[in-house]
Coordinates of C-alpha atoms in Angstrom, one line a residue:
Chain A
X1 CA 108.2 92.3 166.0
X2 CA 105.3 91.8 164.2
X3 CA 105.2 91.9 160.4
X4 CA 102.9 95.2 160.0
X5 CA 100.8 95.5 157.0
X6 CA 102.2 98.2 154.9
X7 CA 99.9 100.8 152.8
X8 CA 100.4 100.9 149.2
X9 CA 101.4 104.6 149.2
X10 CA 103.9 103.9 151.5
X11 CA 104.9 100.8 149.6
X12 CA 105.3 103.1 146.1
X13 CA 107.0 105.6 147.9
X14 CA 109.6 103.6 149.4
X15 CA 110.0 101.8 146.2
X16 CA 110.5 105.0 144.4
X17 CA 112.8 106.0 147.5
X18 CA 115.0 103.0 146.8
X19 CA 115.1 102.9 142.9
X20 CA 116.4 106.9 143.7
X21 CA 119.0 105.9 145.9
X22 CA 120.1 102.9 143.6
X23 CA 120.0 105.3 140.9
X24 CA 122.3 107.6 142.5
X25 CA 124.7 105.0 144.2
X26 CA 125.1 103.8 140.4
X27 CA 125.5 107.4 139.0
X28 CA 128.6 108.2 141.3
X29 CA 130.5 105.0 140.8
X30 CA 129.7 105.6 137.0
X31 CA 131.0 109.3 137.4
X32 CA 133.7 108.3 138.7
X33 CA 135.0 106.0 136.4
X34 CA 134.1 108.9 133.8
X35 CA 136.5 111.0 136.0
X36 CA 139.2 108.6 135.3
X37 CA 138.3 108.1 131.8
X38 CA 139.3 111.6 130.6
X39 CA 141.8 112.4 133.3
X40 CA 144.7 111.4 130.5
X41 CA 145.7 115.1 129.6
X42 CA 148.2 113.7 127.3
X43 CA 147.0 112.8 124.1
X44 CA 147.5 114.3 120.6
X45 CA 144.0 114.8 119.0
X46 CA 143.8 114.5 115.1
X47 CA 144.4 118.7 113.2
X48 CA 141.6 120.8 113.9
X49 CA 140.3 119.2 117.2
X50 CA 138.4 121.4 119.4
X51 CA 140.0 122.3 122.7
X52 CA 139.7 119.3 125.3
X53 CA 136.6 119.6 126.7
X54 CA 134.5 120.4 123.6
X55 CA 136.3 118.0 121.7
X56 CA 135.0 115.6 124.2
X57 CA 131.7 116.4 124.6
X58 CA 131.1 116.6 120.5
X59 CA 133.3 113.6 119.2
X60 CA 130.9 110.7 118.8
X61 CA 133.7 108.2 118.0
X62 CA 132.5 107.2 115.1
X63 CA 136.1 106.7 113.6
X64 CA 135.5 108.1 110.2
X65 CA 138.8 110.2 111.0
X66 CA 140.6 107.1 111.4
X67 CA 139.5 105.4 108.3
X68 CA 140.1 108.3 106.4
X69 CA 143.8 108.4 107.6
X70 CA 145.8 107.2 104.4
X71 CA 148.8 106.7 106.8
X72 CA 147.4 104.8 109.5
X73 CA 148.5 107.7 112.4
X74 CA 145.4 107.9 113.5
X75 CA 144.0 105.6 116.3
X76 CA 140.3 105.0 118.0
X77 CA 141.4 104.5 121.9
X78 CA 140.5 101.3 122.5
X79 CA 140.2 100.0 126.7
X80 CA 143.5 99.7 127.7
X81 CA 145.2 103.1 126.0
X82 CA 144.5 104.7 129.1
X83 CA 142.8 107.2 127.1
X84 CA 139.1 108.2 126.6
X85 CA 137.6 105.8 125.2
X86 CA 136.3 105.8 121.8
X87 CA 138.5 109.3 120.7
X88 CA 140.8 109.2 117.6
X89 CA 144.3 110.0 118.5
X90 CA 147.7 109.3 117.3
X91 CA 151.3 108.8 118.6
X92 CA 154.2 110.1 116.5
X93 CA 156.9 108.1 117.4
X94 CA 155.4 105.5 116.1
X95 CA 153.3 107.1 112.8
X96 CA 153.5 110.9 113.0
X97 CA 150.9 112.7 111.1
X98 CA 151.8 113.4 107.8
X99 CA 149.9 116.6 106.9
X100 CA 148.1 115.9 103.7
X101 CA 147.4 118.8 102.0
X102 CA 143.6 118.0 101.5
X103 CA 143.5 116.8 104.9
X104 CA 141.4 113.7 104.7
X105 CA 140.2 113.0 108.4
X106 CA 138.5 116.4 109.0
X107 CA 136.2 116.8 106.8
X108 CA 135.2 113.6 107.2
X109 CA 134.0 114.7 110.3
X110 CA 130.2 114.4 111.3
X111 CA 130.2 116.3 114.5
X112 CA 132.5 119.0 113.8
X113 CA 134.6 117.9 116.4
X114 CA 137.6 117.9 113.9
X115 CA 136.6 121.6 112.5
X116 CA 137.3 122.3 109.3
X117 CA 136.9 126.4 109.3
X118 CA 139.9 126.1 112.1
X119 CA 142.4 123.9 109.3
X120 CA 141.3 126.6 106.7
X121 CA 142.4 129.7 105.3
X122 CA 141.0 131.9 102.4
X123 CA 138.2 129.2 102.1
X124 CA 141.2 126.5 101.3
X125 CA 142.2 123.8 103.7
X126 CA 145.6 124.7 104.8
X127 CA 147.4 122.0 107.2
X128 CA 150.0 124.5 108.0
X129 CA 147.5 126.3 110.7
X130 CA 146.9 123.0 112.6
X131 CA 147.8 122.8 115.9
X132 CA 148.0 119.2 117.1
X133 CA 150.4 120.0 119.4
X134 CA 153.9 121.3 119.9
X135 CA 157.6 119.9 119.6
X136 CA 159.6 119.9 122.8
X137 CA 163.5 119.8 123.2
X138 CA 164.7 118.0 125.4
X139 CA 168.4 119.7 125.7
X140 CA 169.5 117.2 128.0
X141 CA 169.7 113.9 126.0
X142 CA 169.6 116.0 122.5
X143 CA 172.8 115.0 120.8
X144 CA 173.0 118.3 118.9
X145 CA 173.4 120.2 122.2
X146 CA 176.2 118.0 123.0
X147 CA 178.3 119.3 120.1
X148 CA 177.5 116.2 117.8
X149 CA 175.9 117.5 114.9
X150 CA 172.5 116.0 114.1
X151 CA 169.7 118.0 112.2
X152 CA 167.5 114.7 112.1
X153 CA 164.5 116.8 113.7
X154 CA 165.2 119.8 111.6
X155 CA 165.4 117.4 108.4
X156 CA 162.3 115.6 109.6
X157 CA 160.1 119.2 110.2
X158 CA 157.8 119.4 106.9
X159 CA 158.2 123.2 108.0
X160 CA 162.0 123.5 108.1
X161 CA 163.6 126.7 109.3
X162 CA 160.1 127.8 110.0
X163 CA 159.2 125.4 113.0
X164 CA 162.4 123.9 113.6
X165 CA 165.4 126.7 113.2
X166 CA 168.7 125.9 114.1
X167 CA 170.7 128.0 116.4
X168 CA 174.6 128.2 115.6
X169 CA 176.5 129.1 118.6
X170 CA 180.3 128.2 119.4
X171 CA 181.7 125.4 120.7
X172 CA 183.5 126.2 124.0
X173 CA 184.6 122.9 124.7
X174 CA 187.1 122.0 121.5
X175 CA 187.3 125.9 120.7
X176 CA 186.9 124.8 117.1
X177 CA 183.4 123.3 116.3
X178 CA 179.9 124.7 116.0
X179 CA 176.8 123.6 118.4
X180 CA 174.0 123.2 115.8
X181 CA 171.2 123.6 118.3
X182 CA 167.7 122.8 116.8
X183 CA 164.8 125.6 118.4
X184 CA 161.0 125.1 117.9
X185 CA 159.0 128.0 117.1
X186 CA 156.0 127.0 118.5
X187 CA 154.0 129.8 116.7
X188 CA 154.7 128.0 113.7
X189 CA 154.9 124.0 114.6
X190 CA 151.5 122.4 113.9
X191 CA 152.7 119.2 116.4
X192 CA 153.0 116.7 113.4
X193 CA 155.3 114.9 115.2
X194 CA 157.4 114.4 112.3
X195 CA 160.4 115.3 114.3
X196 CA 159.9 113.2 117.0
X197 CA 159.1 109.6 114.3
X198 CA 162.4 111.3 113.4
X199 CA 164.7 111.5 116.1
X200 CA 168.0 109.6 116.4
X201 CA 167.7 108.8 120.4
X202 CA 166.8 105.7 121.9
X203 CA 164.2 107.6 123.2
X204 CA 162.8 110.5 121.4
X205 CA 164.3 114.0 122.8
X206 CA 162.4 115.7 120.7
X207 CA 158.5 114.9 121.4
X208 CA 155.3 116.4 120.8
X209 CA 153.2 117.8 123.8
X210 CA 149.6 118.7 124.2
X211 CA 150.0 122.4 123.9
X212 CA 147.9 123.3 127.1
X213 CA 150.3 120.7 128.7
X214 CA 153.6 122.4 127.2
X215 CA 152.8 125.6 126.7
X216 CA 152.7 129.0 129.6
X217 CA 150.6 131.9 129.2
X218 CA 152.1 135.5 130.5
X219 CA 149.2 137.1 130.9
X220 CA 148.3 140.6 129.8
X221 CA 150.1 142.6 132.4
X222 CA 153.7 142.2 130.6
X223 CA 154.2 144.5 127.6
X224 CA 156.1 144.2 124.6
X225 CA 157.6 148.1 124.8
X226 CA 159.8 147.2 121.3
X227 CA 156.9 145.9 119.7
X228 CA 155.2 149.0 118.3
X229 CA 151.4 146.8 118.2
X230 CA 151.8 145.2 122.0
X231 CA 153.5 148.7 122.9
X232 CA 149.9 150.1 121.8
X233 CA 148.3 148.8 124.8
X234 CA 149.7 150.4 127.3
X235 CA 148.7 154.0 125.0
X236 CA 145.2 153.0 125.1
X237 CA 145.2 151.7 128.8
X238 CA 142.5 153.6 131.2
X239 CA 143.4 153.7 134.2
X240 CA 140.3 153.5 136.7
X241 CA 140.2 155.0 140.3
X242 CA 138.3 153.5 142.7
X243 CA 136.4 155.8 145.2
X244 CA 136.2 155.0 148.5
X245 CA 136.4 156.5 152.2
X246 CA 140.1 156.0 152.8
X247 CA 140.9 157.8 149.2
X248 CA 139.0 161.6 150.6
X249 CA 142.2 162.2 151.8
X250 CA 145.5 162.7 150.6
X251 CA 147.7 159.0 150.0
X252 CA 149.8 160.5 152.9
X253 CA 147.3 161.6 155.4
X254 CA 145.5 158.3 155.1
X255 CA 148.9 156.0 156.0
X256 CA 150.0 159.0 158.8
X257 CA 146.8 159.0 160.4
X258 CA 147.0 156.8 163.5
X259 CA 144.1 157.4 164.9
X260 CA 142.2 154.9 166.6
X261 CA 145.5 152.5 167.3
X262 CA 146.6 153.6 170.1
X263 CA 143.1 153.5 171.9
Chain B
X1 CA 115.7 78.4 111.9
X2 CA 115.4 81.1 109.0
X3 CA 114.9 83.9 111.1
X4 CA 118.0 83.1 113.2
X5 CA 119.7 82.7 110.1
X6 CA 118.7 85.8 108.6
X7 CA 119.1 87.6 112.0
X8 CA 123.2 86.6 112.3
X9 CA 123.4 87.8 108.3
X10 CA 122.0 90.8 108.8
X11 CA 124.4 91.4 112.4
X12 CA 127.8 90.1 110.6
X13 CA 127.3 91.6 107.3
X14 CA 126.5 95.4 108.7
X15 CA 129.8 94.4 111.1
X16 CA 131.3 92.9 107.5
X17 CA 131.0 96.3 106.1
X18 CA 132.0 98.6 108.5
X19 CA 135.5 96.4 108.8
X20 CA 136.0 96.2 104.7
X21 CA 135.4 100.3 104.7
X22 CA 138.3 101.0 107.4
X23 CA 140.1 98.2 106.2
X24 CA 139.9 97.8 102.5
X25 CA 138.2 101.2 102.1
X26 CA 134.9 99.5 100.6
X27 CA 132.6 102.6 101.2
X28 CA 129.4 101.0 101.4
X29 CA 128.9 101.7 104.8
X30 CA 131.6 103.5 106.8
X31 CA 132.4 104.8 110.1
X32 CA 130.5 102.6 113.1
X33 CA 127.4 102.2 115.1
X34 CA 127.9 105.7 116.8
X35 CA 127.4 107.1 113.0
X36 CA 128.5 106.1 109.7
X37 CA 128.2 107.1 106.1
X38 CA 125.8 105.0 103.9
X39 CA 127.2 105.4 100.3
X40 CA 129.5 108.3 101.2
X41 CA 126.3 110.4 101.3
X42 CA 123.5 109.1 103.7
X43 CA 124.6 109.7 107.6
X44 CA 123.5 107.5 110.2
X45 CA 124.4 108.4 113.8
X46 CA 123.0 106.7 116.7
X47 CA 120.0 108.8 118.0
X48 CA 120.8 108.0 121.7
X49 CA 124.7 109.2 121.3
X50 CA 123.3 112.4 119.7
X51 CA 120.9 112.5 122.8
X52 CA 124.2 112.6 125.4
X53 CA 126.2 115.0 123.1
X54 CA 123.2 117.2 123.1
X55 CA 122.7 117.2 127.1
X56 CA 126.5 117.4 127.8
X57 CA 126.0 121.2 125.6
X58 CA 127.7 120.0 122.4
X59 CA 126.5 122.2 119.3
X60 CA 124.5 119.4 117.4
X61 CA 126.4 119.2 113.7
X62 CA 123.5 118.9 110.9
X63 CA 125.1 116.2 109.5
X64 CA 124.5 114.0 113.0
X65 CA 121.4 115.6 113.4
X66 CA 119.9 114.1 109.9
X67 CA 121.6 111.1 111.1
X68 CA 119.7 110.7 114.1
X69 CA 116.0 111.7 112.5
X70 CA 116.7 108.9 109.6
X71 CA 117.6 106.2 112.6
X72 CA 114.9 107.6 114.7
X73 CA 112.1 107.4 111.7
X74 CA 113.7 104.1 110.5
X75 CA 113.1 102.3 113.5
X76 CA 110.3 104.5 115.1
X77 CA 108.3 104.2 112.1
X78 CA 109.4 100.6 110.5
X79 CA 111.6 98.5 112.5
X80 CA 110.5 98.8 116.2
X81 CA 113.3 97.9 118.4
X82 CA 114.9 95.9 115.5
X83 CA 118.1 97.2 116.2
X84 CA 119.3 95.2 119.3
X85 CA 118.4 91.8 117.6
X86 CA 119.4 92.9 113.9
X87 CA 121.6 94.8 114.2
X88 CA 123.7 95.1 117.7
X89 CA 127.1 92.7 117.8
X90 CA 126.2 92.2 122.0
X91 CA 123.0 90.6 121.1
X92 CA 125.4 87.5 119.5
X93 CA 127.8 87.6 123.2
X94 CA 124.3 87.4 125.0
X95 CA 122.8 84.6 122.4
X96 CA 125.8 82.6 123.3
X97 CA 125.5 83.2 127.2
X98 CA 122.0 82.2 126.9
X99 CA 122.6 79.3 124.9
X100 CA 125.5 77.8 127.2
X101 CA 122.9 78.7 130.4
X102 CA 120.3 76.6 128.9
X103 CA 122.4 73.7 128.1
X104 CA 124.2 73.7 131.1
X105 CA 121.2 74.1 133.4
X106 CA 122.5 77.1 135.4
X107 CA 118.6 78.4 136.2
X108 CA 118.3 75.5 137.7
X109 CA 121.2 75.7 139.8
X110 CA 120.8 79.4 140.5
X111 CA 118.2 81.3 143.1
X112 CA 116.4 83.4 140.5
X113 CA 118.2 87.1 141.5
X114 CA 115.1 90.0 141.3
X115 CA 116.0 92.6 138.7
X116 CA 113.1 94.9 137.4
X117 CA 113.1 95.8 133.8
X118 CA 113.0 99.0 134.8
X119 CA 116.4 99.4 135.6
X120 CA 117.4 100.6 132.2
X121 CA 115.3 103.4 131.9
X122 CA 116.8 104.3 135.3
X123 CA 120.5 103.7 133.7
X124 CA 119.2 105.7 130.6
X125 CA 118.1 108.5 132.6
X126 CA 121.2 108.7 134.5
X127 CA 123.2 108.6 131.3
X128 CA 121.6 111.9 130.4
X129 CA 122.0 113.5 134.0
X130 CA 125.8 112.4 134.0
X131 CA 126.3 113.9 130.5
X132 CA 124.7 117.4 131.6
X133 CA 126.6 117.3 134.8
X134 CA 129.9 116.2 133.2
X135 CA 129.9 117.3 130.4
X136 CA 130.7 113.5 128.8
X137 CA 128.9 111.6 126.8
X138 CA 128.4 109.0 129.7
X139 CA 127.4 106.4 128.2
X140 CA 129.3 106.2 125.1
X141 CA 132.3 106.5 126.8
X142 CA 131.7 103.1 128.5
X143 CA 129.4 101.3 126.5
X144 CA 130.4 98.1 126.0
X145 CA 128.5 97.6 122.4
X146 CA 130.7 100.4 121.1
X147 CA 133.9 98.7 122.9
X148 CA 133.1 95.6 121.0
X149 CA 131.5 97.0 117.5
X150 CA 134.7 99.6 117.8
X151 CA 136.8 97.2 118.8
X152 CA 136.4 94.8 115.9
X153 CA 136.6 97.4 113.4
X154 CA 139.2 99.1 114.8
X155 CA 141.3 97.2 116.7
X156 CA 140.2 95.6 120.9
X157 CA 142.6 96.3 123.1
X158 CA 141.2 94.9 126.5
X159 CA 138.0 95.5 125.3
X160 CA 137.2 91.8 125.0
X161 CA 136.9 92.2 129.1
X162 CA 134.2 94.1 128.8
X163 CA 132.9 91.6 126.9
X164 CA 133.5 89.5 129.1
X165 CA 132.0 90.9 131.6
X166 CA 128.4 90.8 129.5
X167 CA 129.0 87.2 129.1
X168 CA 129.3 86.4 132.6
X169 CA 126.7 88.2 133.6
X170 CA 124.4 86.8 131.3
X171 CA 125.5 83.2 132.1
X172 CA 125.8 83.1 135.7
X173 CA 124.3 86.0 137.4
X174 CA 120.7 86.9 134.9
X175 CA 119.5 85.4 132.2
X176 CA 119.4 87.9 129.1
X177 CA 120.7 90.0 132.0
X178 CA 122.7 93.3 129.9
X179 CA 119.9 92.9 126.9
X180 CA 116.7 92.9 128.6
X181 CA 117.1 94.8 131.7
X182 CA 120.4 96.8 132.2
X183 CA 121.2 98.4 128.5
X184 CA 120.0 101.9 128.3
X185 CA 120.3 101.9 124.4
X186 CA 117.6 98.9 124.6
X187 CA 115.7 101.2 126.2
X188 CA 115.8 104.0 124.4
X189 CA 115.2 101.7 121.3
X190 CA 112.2 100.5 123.7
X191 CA 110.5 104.0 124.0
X192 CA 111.1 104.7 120.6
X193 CA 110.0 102.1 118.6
X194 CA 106.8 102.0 120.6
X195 CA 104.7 102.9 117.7
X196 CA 106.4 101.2 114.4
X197 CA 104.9 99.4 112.3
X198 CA 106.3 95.8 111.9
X199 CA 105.1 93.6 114.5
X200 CA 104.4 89.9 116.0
X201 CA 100.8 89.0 115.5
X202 CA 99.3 86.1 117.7
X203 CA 96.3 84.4 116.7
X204 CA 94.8 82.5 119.4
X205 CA 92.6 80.4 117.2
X206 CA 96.0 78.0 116.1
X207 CA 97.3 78.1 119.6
X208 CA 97.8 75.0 121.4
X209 CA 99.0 76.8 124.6
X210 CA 102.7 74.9 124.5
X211 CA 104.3 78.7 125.9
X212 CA 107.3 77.6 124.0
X213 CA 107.3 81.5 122.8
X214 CA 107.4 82.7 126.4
X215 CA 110.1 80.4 127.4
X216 CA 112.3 81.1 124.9
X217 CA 111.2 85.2 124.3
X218 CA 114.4 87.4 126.1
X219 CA 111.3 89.9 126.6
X220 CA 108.5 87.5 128.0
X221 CA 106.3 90.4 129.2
X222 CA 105.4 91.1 125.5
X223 CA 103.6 88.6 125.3
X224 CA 101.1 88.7 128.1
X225 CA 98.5 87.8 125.5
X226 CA 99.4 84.6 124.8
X227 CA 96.5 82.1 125.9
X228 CA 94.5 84.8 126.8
X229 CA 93.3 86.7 123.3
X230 CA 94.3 87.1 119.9
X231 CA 96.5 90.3 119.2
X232 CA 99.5 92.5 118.2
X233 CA 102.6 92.8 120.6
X234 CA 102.5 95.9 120.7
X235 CA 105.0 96.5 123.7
X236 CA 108.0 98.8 122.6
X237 CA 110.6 96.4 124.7
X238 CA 109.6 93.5 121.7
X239 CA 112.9 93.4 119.8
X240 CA 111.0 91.8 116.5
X241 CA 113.9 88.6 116.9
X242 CA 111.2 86.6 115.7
X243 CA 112.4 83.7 118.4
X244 CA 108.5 83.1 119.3
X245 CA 107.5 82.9 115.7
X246 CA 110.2 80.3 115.0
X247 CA 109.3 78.0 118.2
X248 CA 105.5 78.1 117.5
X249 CA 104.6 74.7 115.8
X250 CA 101.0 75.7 115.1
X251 CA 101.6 78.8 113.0
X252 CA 100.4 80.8 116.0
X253 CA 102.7 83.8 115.9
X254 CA 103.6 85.8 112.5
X255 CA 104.8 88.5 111.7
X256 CA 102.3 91.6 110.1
X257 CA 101.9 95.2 109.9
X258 CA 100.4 96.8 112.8
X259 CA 96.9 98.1 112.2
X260 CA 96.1 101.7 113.9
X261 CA 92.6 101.8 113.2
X262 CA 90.6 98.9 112.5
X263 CA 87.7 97.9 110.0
X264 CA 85.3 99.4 112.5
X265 CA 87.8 103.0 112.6
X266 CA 88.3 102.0 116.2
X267 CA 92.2 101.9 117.8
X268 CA 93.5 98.6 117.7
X269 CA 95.3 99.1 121.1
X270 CA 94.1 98.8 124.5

């Protein structure tokens, strides 16, 4: 075929036509290695972190957090962590975080990804409120539900009998001794991870979770009735009737009336 | 020689500092590239990180946002695109890729591969449309000059790979490959120091017409006047490494301040 002399119009569009399509072949590989960038769902953010998604959008891994850590807990992912990349985290088994009163890594914070108002109460930073995570027992491999008595977690938890309680209940099995059964209150645990560092089994069966990752949500359509506040609900529920045809008649009428199926 | 000199002093002692605040909390300069604190007062943040965050809907902190305007005016105003050969740690990996290339002889080995210098306003562009799409910061979650600064103040991981990887490409695929045509922060640093003030005179008078500066320039179209006229480079992609100014052996190429209007009140540029 002969070589036919191409106009430059055509030329610039078809340029333009294949810088797009370059443009957009890169973009979805990129995208995609994005997708798998963030997909880790289990990772322990610094106190006051913004959900997930904001968090991600807003920290600008600058590691100021990190440097401000007095205890070394917390960590900039680096390639390989499996985590996104660039974003302070930490993992308590191996340093939990401490909870410093004056909380040194959020303030710090240039993005307000770490946000201070959410570590604060009465205009005073207050570690107690954050919520890194929460503690999860595993009852399985936790010693204390065997019957052996450990409180190592309950020891460990800078919020003992608050976050951690233990539970007495009987021993069945010897008919003598006492189960000493450590519960978290996950209300009250700020995921310090200070239980977990502390835990006695080769692996930890105590651990920190994410607390979208560990944590249900009932809903609104279940009701406290022996809580007087939650109980208040349901006294200030409207109800709302929809009008349509089938509701001119009575309930009755409309589920009797067959006519039409037989036809 | 002395530019070279100064150029690696300048690169390892910002990189000196940012390592001796995490690590022996010297707070001269703290935090990294992305942003840091100058004298536990001044932010920096990097204006092009700020850029993403903004398009992926994050709420812009004032703190970054000053940040950004004193890197943006710094370089905009002053430096030019100063940044990538003063300042960026990749600029060293590519030096060395470039360096080995030339010695070894591998342009003269290797088909000369097409790549436009246009390709990283393309990769710049869809950095932004990936961030508002996603969410992400796109880029800064892969970048590999954050994996390496990060990584050396912080700790690497496998981040050297990605490293790696910029080597390589550098040495066997394009020469100044990452640097001059893929890196969307170049390019942003491009556009924006378009209009600063420091910049490479020629003087066509002293020239001998060697093209020494071309050869060894990792931005050769900056240069177009060479030979032809005297003049400022006054393309934004000119990094101010002062490469050309150290090859020329007839005083040729300088450094000066950019003139907007000349004696006669006319624009300089063309």
């Amino acid at each position: 075929m002969a070589k036919v002399a191409m106009s430059d119009r055509r030329r610039f569009i078809l340029g333009m036509a294949r810088a797009v399509g370059l443009a957009g072949m890169g973009a979805l590989v990129w995208s995609s290695v994005l997708e798998e960038s963030v997909a880790s769902s289990l990772i322990l953010r610094p106190p006051g972190a913004l959900n997930e998604e904001d968090f991600l959008k807003t920290c600008i891994k600058c590691g100021l957090c990190v440097s401000a850590c007095p205890y070394d807990t917390l960590m900039l992912a680096a390639p390989g962590d499996k985590k996104p990349m660039g974003t302070p985290f930490f993992m308590p088994r191996d340093i939990p975080c401490y909870m410093c009163e004056d909380i040194p890594c959020v303030p710090v914070c240039p993005t307000g990804a770490l946000d201070e108002k959410s570590v604060t109460t009465e205009s005073e930073l207050d570690i107690n409120i954050a919520r890194m995570g929460v503690a999860v027992v595993d009852s399985h491999s936790c010693i204390a539900f065997w019957g052996i008595q450990c409180d190592a977690c309950h020891r460990a938890c800078p919020l003992i009998d608050e976050a951690i309680v233990l539970e007495y209940s009987k021993n069945e099995r010897t008919g003598k001794h006492a189960f000493l059964k450590p519960v978290v209150v996950p209300d009250v645990c700020t995921g310090c991870g200070m239980c977990e560092h502390a835990c006695v089994t080769e692996k930890a069966a105590i651990k920190v979770l994410p607390r979208e990752v560990a944590m249900g949500e009932v809903g609104n359509h279940y009701v406290k009735g022996w809580d007087e506040k939650d109980q208040q609900r349901v006294r200030d529920a409207v109800s709302k009737t929809t009008k349509t045809d089938l509701s001119e008649k009575d309930v009755l009428d409309t589920l009797n009336d067959d006519s039409g199926l037989f036809e | 020689m002395r530019y070279l000199i100064a150029r690696r002093v300048s690169q390892l002692t910002i990189l000196a500092l940012y390592i001796a605040a995490n690590i022996w909390g010297v707070k001269i300069l703290e935090g990294n590239l992305s942003s840091s604190l100058l004298l536990g007062t001044i932010p920096l943040s990097d204006p092009f990180a700020v850029l993403q965050m903004f398009t992926a809907g994050a709420l812009i902190s004032v703190d970054i946002l000053v940040g950004a305007l004193i890197i943006v005016t710094l370089y905009g105003v002053i430096g030019g695109r100063m940044f990538c050969s003063w300042v960026c740690p990749i600029n060293m990996i590519s030096d060395a890729a470039n360096w080995l290339r030339r010695k070894l002889g591998i342009s003269q080995v290797q088909k000369r591969i097409y790549m436009s210098r246009k390709i990283r306003f393309w990769v710049l562009g869809v950095s932004l449309l990936l961030s508002f799409i996603m969410g992400l910061t796109a880029f800064e979650l892969v970048s590999p000059i954050s994996i390496l600064h990060r990584g050396l103040i912080f700790g690497m991981g496998f981040g050297i790979s990605a490293v790696a990887i910029i080597f390589f490409f550098d040495l066997l695929i394009h020469e100044n490959g990452w640097c001059g045509y893929v890196c969307p922060l170049g390019g942003f640093y491009a556009l924006i120091g378009k209009f600063s003030f420091i910049r490479v005179k020629y003087d066509q008078d002293k020239c001998t017409e060697c093209l020494k500066c071309k050869n060894v320039c990792p931005e050769k179209e900056v240069l177009y006047m060479v030979t032809k006229s005297s003049g400022t480079v006054v393309g934004g992609a000119c990094t101010n490494c002062a490469r050309c100014i150290e090859v020329c052996e007839d005083d040729a190429l300088n450094f000066g301040l950019r003139k907007y209007i000349n004696d006669k009140g006319i624009s300089n540029e063309t």
